[in-house]
Coordinates of C-alpha atoms in Angstrom, one line a residue:
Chain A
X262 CA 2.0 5.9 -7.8
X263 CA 4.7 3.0 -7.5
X264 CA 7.4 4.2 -4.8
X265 CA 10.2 2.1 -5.6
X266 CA 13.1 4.5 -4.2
X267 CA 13.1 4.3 -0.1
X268 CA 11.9 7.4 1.7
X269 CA 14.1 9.9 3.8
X270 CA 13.1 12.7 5.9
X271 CA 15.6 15.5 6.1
X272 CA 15.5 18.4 8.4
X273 CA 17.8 22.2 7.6
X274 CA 19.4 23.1 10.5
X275 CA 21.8 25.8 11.7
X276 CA 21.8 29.6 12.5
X277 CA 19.3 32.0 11.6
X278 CA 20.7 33.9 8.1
X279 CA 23.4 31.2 7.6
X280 CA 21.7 30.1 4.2
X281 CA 19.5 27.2 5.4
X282 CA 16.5 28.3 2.5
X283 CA 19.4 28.9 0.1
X284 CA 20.5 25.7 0.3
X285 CA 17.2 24.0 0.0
X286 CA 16.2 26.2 -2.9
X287 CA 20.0 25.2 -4.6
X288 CA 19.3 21.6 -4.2
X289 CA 15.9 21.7 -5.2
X290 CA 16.7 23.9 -8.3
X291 CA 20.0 21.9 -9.4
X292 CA 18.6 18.8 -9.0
X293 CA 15.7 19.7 -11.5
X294 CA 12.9 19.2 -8.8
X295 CA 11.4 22.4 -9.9
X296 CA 9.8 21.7 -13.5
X297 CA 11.2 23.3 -16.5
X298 CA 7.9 24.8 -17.3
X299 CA 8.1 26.9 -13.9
X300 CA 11.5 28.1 -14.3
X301 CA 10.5 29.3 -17.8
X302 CA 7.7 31.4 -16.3
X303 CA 9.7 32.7 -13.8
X304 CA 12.2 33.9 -16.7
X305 CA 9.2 35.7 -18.5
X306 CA 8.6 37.0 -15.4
X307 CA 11.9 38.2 -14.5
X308 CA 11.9 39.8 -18.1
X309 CA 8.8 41.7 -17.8
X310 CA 9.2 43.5 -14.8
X311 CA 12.8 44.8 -16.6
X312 CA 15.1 41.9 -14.6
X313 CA 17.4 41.4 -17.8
X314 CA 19.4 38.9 -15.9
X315 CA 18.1 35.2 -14.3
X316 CA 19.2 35.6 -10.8
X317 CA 18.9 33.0 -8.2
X318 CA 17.4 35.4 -5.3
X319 CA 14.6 36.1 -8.1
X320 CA 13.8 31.7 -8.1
X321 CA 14.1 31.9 -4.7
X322 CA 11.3 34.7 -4.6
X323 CA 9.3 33.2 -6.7
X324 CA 9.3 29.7 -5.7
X325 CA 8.3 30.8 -2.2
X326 CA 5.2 32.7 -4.0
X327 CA 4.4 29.6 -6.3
X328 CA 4.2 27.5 -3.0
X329 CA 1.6 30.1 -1.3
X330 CA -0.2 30.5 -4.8
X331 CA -0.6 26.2 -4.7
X332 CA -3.4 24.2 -3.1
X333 CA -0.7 20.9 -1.5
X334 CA -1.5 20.5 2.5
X335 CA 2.2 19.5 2.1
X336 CA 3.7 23.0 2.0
X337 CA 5.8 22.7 5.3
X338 CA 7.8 20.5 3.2
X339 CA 9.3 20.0 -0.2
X340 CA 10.7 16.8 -2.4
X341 CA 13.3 16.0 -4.4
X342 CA 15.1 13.1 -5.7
X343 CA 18.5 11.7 -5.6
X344 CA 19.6 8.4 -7.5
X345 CA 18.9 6.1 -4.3
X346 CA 16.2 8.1 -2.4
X347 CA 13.7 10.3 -2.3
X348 CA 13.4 13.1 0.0
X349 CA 11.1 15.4 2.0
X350 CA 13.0 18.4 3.3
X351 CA 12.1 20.5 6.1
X352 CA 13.6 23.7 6.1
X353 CA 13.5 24.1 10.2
X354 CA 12.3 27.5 12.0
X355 CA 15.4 28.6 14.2
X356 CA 12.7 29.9 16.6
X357 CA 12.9 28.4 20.0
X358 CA 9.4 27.9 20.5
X359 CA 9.2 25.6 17.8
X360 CA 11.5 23.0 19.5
X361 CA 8.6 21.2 21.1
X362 CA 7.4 20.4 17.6
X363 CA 10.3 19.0 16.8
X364 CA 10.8 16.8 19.6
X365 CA 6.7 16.1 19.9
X366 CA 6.4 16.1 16.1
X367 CA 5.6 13.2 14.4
X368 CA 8.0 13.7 11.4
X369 CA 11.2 12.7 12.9
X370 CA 14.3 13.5 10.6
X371 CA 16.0 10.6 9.5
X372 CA 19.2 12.7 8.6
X373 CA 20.0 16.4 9.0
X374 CA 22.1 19.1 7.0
X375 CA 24.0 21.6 9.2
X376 CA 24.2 24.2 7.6
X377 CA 26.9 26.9 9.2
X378 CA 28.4 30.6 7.2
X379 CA 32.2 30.6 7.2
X380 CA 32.3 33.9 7.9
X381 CA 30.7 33.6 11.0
X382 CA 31.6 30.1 12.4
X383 CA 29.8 28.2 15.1
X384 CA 26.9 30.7 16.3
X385 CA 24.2 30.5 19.7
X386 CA 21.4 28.9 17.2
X387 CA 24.4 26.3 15.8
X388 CA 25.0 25.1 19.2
X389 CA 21.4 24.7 19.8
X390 CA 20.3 22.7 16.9
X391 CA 23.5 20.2 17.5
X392 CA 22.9 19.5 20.8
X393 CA 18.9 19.4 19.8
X394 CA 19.7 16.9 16.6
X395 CA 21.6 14.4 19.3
X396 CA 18.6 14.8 21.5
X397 CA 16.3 14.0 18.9
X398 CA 18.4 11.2 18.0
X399 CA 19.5 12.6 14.3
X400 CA 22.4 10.2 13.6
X401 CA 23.2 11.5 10.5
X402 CA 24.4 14.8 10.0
X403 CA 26.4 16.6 7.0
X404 CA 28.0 19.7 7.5
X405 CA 27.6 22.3 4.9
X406 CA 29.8 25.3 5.4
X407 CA 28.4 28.0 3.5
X408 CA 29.0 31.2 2.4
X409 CA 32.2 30.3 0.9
X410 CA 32.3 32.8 -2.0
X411 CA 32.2 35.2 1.0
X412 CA 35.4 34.1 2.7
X413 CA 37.3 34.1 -0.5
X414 CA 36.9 30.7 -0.9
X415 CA 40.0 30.0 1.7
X416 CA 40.8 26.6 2.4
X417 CA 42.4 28.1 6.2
X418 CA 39.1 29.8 7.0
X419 CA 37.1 26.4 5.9
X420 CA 39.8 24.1 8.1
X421 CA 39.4 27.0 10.7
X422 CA 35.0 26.3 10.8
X423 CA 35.6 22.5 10.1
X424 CA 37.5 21.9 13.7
X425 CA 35.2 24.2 15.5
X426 CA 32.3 22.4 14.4
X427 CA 34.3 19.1 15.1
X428 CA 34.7 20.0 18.4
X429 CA 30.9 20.8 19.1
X430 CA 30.3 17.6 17.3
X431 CA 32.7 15.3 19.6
X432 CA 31.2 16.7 22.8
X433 CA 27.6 16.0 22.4
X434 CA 28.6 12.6 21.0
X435 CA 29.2 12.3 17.2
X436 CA 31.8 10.4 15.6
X437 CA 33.0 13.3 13.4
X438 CA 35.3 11.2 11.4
X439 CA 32.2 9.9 10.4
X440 CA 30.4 13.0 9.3
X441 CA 31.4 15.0 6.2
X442 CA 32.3 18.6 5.9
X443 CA 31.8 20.2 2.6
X444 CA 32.9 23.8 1.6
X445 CA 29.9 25.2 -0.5
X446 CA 28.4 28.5 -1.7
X447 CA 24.7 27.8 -2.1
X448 CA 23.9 31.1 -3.6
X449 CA 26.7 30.8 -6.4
X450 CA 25.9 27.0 -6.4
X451 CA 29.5 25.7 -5.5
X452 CA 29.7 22.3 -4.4
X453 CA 25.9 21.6 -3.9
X454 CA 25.4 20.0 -6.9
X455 CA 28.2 20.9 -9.4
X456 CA 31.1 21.6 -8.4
X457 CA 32.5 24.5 -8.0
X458 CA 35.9 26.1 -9.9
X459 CA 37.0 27.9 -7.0
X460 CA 37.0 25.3 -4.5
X461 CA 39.3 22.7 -6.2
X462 CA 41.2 22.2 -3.5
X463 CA 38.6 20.2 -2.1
X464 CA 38.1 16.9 -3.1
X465 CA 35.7 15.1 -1.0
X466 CA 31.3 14.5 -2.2
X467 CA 29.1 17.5 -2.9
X468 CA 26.2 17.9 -0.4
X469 CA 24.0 15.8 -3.0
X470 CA 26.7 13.0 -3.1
X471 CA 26.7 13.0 0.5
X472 CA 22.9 12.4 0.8
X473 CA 22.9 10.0 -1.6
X474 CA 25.9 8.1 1.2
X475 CA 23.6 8.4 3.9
X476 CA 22.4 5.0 5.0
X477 CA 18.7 4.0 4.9
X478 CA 17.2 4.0 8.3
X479 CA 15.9 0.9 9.9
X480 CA 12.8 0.6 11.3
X481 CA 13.1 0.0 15.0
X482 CA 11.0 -2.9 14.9
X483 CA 13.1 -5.2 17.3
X484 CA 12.6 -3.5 20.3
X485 CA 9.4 -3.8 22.5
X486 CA 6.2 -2.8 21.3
X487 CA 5.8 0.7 22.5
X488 CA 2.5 2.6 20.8
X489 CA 1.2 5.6 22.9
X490 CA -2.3 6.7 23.0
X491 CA -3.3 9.5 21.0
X492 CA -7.3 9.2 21.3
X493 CA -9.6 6.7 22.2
X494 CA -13.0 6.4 20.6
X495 CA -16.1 4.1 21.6
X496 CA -17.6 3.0 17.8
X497 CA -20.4 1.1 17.4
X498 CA -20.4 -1.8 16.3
X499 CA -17.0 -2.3 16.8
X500 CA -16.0 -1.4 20.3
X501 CA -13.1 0.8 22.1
X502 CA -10.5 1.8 19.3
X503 CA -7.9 3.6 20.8
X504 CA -5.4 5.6 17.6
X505 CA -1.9 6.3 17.8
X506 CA 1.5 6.1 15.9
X507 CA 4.0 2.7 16.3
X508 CA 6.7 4.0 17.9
X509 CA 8.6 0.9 18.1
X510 CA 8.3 -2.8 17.7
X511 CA 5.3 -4.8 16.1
X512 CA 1.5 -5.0 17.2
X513 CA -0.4 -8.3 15.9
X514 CA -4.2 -9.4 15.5
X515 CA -4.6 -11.8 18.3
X516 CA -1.6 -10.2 20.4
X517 CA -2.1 -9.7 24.2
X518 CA -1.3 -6.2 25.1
X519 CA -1.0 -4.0 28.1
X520 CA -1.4 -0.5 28.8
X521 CA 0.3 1.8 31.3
X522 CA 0.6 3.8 33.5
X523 CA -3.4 2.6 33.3
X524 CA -2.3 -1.5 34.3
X525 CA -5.0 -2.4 32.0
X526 CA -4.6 -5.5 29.5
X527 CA -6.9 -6.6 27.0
X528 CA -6.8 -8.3 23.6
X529 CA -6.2 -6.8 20.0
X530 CA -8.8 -7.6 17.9
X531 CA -7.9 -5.6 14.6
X532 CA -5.8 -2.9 13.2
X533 CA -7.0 -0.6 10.6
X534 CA -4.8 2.0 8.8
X535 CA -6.0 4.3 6.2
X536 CA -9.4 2.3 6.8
X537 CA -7.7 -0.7 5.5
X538 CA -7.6 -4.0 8.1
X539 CA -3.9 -5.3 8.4
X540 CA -2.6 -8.5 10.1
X541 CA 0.3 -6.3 12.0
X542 CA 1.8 -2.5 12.2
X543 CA 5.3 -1.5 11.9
X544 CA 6.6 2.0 13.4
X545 CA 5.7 4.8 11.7
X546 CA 2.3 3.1 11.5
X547 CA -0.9 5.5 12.2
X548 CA -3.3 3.3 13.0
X549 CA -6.4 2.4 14.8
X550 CA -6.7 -1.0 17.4
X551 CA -9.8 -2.4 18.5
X552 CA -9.2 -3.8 22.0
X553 CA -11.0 -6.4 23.7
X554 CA -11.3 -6.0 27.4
X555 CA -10.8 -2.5 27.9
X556 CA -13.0 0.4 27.7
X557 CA -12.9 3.9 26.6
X558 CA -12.8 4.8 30.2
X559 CA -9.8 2.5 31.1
X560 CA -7.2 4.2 29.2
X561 CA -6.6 8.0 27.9
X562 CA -4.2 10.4 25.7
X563 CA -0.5 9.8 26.9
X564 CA -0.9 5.8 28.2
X565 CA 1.2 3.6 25.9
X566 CA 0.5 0.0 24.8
X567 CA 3.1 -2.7 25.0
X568 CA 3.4 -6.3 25.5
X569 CA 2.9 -8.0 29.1
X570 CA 6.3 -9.7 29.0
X571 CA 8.2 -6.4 28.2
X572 CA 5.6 -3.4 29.4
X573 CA 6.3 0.3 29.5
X574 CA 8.5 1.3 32.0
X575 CA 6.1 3.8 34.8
X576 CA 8.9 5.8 37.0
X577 CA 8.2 7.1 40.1
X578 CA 11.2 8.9 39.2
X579 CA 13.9 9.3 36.4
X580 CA 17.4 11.1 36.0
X581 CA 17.7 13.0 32.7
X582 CA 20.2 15.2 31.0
X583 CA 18.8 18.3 29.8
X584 CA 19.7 21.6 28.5
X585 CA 18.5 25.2 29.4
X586 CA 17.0 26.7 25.9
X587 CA 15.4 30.4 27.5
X588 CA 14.1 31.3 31.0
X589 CA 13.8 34.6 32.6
X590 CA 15.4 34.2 35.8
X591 CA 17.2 30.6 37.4
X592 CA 15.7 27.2 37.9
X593 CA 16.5 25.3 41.5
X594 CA 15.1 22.6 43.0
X595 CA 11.3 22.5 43.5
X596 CA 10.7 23.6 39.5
X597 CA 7.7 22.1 38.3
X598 CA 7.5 22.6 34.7
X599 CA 5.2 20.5 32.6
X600 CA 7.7 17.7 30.4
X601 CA 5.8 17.1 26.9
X602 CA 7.0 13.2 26.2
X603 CA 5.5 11.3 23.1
X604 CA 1.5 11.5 23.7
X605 CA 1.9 12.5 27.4
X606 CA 2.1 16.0 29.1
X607 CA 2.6 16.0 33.1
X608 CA 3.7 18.1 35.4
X609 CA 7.3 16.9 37.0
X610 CA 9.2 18.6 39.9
X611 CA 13.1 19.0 39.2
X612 CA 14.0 17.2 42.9
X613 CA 17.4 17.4 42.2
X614 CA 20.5 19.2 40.2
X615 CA 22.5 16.9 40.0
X616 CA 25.8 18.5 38.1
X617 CA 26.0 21.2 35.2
X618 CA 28.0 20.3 32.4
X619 CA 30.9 22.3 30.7
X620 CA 28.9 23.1 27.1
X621 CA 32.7 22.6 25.4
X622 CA 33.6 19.7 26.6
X623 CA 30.5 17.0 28.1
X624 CA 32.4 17.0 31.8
X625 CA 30.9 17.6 35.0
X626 CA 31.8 21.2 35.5
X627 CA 30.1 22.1 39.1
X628 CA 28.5 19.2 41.4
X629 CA 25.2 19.8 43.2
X630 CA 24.8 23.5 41.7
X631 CA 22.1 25.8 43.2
X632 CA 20.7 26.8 40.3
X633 CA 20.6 26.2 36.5
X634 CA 20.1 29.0 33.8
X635 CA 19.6 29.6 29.7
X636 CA 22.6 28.4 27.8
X637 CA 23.6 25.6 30.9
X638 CA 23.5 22.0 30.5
X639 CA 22.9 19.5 33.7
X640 CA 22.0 16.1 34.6
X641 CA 18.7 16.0 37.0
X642 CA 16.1 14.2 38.9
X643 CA 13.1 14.4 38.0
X644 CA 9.7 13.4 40.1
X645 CA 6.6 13.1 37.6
X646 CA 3.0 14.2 40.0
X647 CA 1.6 11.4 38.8
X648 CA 2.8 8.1 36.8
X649 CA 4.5 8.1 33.2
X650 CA 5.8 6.1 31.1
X651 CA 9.8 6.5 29.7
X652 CA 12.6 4.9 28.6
X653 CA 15.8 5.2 28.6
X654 CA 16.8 6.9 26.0
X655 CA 19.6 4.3 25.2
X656 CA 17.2 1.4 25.3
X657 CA 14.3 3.2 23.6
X658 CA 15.1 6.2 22.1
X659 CA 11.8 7.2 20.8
X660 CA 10.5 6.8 24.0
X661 CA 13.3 8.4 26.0
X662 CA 13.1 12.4 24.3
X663 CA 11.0 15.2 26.0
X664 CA 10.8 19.1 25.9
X665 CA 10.0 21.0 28.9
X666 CA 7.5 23.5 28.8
X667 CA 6.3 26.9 31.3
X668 CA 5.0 29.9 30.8
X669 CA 4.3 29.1 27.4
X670 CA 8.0 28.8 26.2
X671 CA 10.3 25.9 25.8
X672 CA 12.3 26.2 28.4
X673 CA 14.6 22.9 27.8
X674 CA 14.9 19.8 25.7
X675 CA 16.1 16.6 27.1
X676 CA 16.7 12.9 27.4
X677 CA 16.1 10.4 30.2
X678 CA 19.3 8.6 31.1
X679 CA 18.5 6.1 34.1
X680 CA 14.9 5.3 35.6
X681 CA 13.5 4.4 38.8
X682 CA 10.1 2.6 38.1
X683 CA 7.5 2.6 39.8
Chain B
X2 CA 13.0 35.2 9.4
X3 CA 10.5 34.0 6.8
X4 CA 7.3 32.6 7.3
X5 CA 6.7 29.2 8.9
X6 CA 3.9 26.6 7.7
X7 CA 2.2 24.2 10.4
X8 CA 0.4 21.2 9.2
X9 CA -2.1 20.3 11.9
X10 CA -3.6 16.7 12.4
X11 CA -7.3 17.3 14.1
X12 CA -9.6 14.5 15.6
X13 CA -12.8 14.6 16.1
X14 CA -14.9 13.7 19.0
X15 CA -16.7 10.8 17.0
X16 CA -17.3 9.5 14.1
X17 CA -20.6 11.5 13.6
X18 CA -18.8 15.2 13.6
X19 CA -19.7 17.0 10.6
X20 CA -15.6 17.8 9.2
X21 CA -16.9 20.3 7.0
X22 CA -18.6 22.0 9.3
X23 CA -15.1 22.0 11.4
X24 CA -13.5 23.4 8.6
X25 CA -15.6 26.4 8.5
X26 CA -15.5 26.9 12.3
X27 CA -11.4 26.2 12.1
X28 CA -11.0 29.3 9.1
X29 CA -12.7 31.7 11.5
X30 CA -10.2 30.9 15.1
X31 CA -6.7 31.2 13.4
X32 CA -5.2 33.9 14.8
X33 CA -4.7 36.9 13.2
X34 CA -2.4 37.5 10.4
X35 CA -2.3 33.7 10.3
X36 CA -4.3 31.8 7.3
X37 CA -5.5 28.5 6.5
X38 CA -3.5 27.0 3.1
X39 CA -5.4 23.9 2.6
X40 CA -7.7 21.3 4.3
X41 CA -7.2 17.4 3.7
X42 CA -8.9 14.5 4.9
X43 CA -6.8 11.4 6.6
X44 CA -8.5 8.3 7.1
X45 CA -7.5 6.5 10.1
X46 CA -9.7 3.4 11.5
X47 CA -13.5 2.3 11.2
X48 CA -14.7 5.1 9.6
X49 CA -12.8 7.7 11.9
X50 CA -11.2 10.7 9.7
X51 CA -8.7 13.2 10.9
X52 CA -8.7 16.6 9.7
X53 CA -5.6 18.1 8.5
X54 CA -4.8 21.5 7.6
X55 CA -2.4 23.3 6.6
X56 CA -1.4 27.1 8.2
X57 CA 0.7 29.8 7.6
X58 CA 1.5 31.5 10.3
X59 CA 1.5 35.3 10.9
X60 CA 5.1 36.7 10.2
X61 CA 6.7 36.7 13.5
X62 CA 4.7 33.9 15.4
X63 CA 6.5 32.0 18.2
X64 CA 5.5 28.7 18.6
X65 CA 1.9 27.2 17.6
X66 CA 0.8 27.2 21.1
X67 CA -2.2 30.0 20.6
X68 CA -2.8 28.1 17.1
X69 CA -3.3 24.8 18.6
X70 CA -5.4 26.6 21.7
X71 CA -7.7 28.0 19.2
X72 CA -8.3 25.0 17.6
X73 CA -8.7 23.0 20.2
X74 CA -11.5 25.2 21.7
X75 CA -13.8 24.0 18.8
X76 CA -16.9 22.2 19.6
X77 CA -16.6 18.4 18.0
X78 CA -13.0 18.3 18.4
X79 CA -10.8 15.6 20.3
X80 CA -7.5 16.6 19.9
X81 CA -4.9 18.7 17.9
X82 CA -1.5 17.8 17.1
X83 CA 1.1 19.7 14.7
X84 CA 2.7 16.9 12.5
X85 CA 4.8 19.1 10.7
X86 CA 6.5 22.3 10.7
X87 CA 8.7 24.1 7.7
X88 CA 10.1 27.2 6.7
X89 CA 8.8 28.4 3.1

């Protein structure tokens, strides 16, 4: 099938019961991505267990059955189209011990929908998934305040939500003039797609106009070749194929590559994707290299391949911001939780607390505290037990990302900000 | 809190493992309450194949961890990574 619209992934975030699966099914069912046929069925449905009238909740229902009844692998996702793109829409757990799959997952959001209830305003989860979208590097966001038909419409109560969300959006680092804040009721279907009557007061895009605003993401293909390890197979006949995702830049036939921590370089002899050979891989890539000059031995699961005359950066130590998501007491210096970063997970001692951060407003709020604890954010040092590659995450963002994990919980997400290499 | 769906991308040891006989072994480790949607084969490189599946996970699951673990224990398996995670 010809794909001639580009592609954008786009992740549902917000507080638990705020309306995220409402909005999805809205968009979905406004935008005619579910076929006629199926909403016709559902009718018949509706009208033979006695529902006379067609209500939303019952498509809702329904289209969450039809999904279960269907055979796709792709059902932790659904698509829809817009005039410029098309979209796949993750609908994100609020759970925090789904984080590290967000920040170790390999479909990273190209654009995210906040989705927060006017009645309740900024909530624990809303703060979460903000300060997680910047830490994931979401650039794009759109605001939806929802619920609207439940806080009679007011403009006041919307301007109210709109600069408390602002100000949540200003301290982690968002240009808010930049992002849009649209009044809608998802469940009346106000402002999604149509417009809606009661909310004539506002005159900015609908949450499908805004998606079709959003800019297309660029493939980060000018900065260094960074492509860590997943696996790495021995096949005969062909030699050591280690398989990973690009994560940035562009491997070549021919190129000379190194590996790290593992110091090992060697030559690329081929790339296969999809059991295809190409010339070169771009980011987003899945592929498979066959290396000259290394063997299966020499390299493992979390090493990442990179040119010689710009090679992944191995710290011996790294300072990173981070914030507390759950943990049942206080972490202090000594802590050695285990940091899951792109293909690598290591045990990493916490040498240092460095300063907690005021959650309102990004300043240092206590220097050299003695402990850190759930709902605080902090800049630390951080001592891997043995080497690892990371960037900054302001150099290379998809290299700079990690969630820390102990006692089988997330107990933070968080960024690496300066490095000490090795 | 509805239910969550995990797409898992799983690779073998080699070339030579059996995925359907993976599939079979992967249908009787997912936890309880949890249940395998669908099975789809990736191609990667020189005749290497991933195994993906799809699972639903039992109402009230936190996190994929004991998923993964389960998985992971299989004999003829490399490595298991969630690519994707949604609400229904």
């Amino acid at each position: 099938m010809a794909q001639t619209k580009p592609h954008m992934n786009l992740a549902v975030i917000g507080h638990v019961d705020h309306g995220k699966s409402t909005l999805v099914g809205r968009l979905l069912l406004d935008t005619g991505a579910i076929s006629p046929h199926v909403i016709e069925q559902f009718k018949k449905e509706a009208e033979a267990k006695g529902k006379g009238s067609f209500e939303f909740a019952w498509v809702m229902d329904s289209l969450k059955e039809e999904r279960e009844r269907g055979v796709t692998i792709d059902i932790a996702h659904q698509r829809f189209d817009t005039d410029k793109y098309y979209f796949t829409i993750v609908d994100c757990p609020g759970h925090r011990d789904f984080i590290k799959n967000m920040i170790t997952g390999a479909s990273q959001a190209d654009a995210a929908v906040l989705v927060v209830a006017a009645p309740d305003g900024v909530m624990a989860q809303t703060k979460e998934h903000v300060f997680l979208s910047r830490t994931l590097g979401i650039n794009q966001l759109i605001i939806a305040i929802n619920k609207m038909d439940a806080s009679n419409y007011s403009e006041e109560r919307f301007n109210e939500v709109k600069d408390e969300v602002g100000k949540l959006l200003g301290m982690v680092g968002y240009k808010v003039d930049e992002i849009p804040f649209i009044p809608v009721s998802a469940f009346v279907g106000d402002n999604v797609v149509e417009r809606g009557d009661k909310l004539s007061w506002y005159k900015g895009p609908t949450v499908l106009q805004s998606l079709d605003d959003l800019k297309e993401p660029e493939k980060p293909t000018k900065l260094p070749l960074r492509l860590p390890v997943q696996d790495v197979y021995t096949i005969s006949g062909v030699g050591t194929v280690p398989v990973g995702r690009v994560e940035t830049g562009v491997i070549k036939k021919g190129d000379t590559i190194i590996f790290e921590p593992a110091g090992i370089t060697g030559e690329v002899k081929s790339i296969e994707m999809h059991h295809e050979e190409y010339e070169e891989a771009l980011p987003g890539d899945n592929i498979g290299w066959n290396v000259r000059g290394v063997g299966r031995k020499d390299i493992r699961r979390g090493d990442v391949c990179g040119h010689p005359d710009s090679p992944p950066t191995v710290v011996k130590e790294f300072t990173a911001q981070i914030v507390v998501l759950q943990h049942p007491s206080a972490i202090s210096v000594g802590y050695t939780p285990v940091f899951h970063c792109h293909t690598s997970q290591i045990a990493c001692t916490l040498t240092e607390l460095k300063a907690k951060l005021d959650p309102r407003t990004g300043a240092v709020k206590e220097k050299d505290p003695a402990f850190i604890k759930a709902g605080d954010a902090a800049i630390v040092t951080v001592v891997p037990t043995r080497p690892m590659v990371i960037e900054k995450v302001k150099e290379i963002p998809q290299m700079g990302r990690f969630a820390i994990r102990d006692m089988g919980q997330t107990i933070a997400a968080g960024m690496c900000m300066e490095t000490t290499p090795r | 809190m509805g239910e969550v769906a995990a797409k898992l991308k799983i690779m073998p040891e080699s070339t030579d493992v059996d995925l359907n006989q993976l599939r079979k072994a992967i249908e009787k480790v997912v936890p309880e309450g949890s249940r395998v949607h669908a099975f789809a084969e990736e191609p990667i490189a020189f005749g290497l194949k991933a195994l993906i599946v799809a699972v639903i996970l039992a109402e009230g699951t936190s996190g994929t961890d004991e998923l993964e673990a389960a998985v992971a224990g299989i004999e003829g398996i490399r490595s298991v990574e969630v690519v994707e995670l949604g609400l229904l």
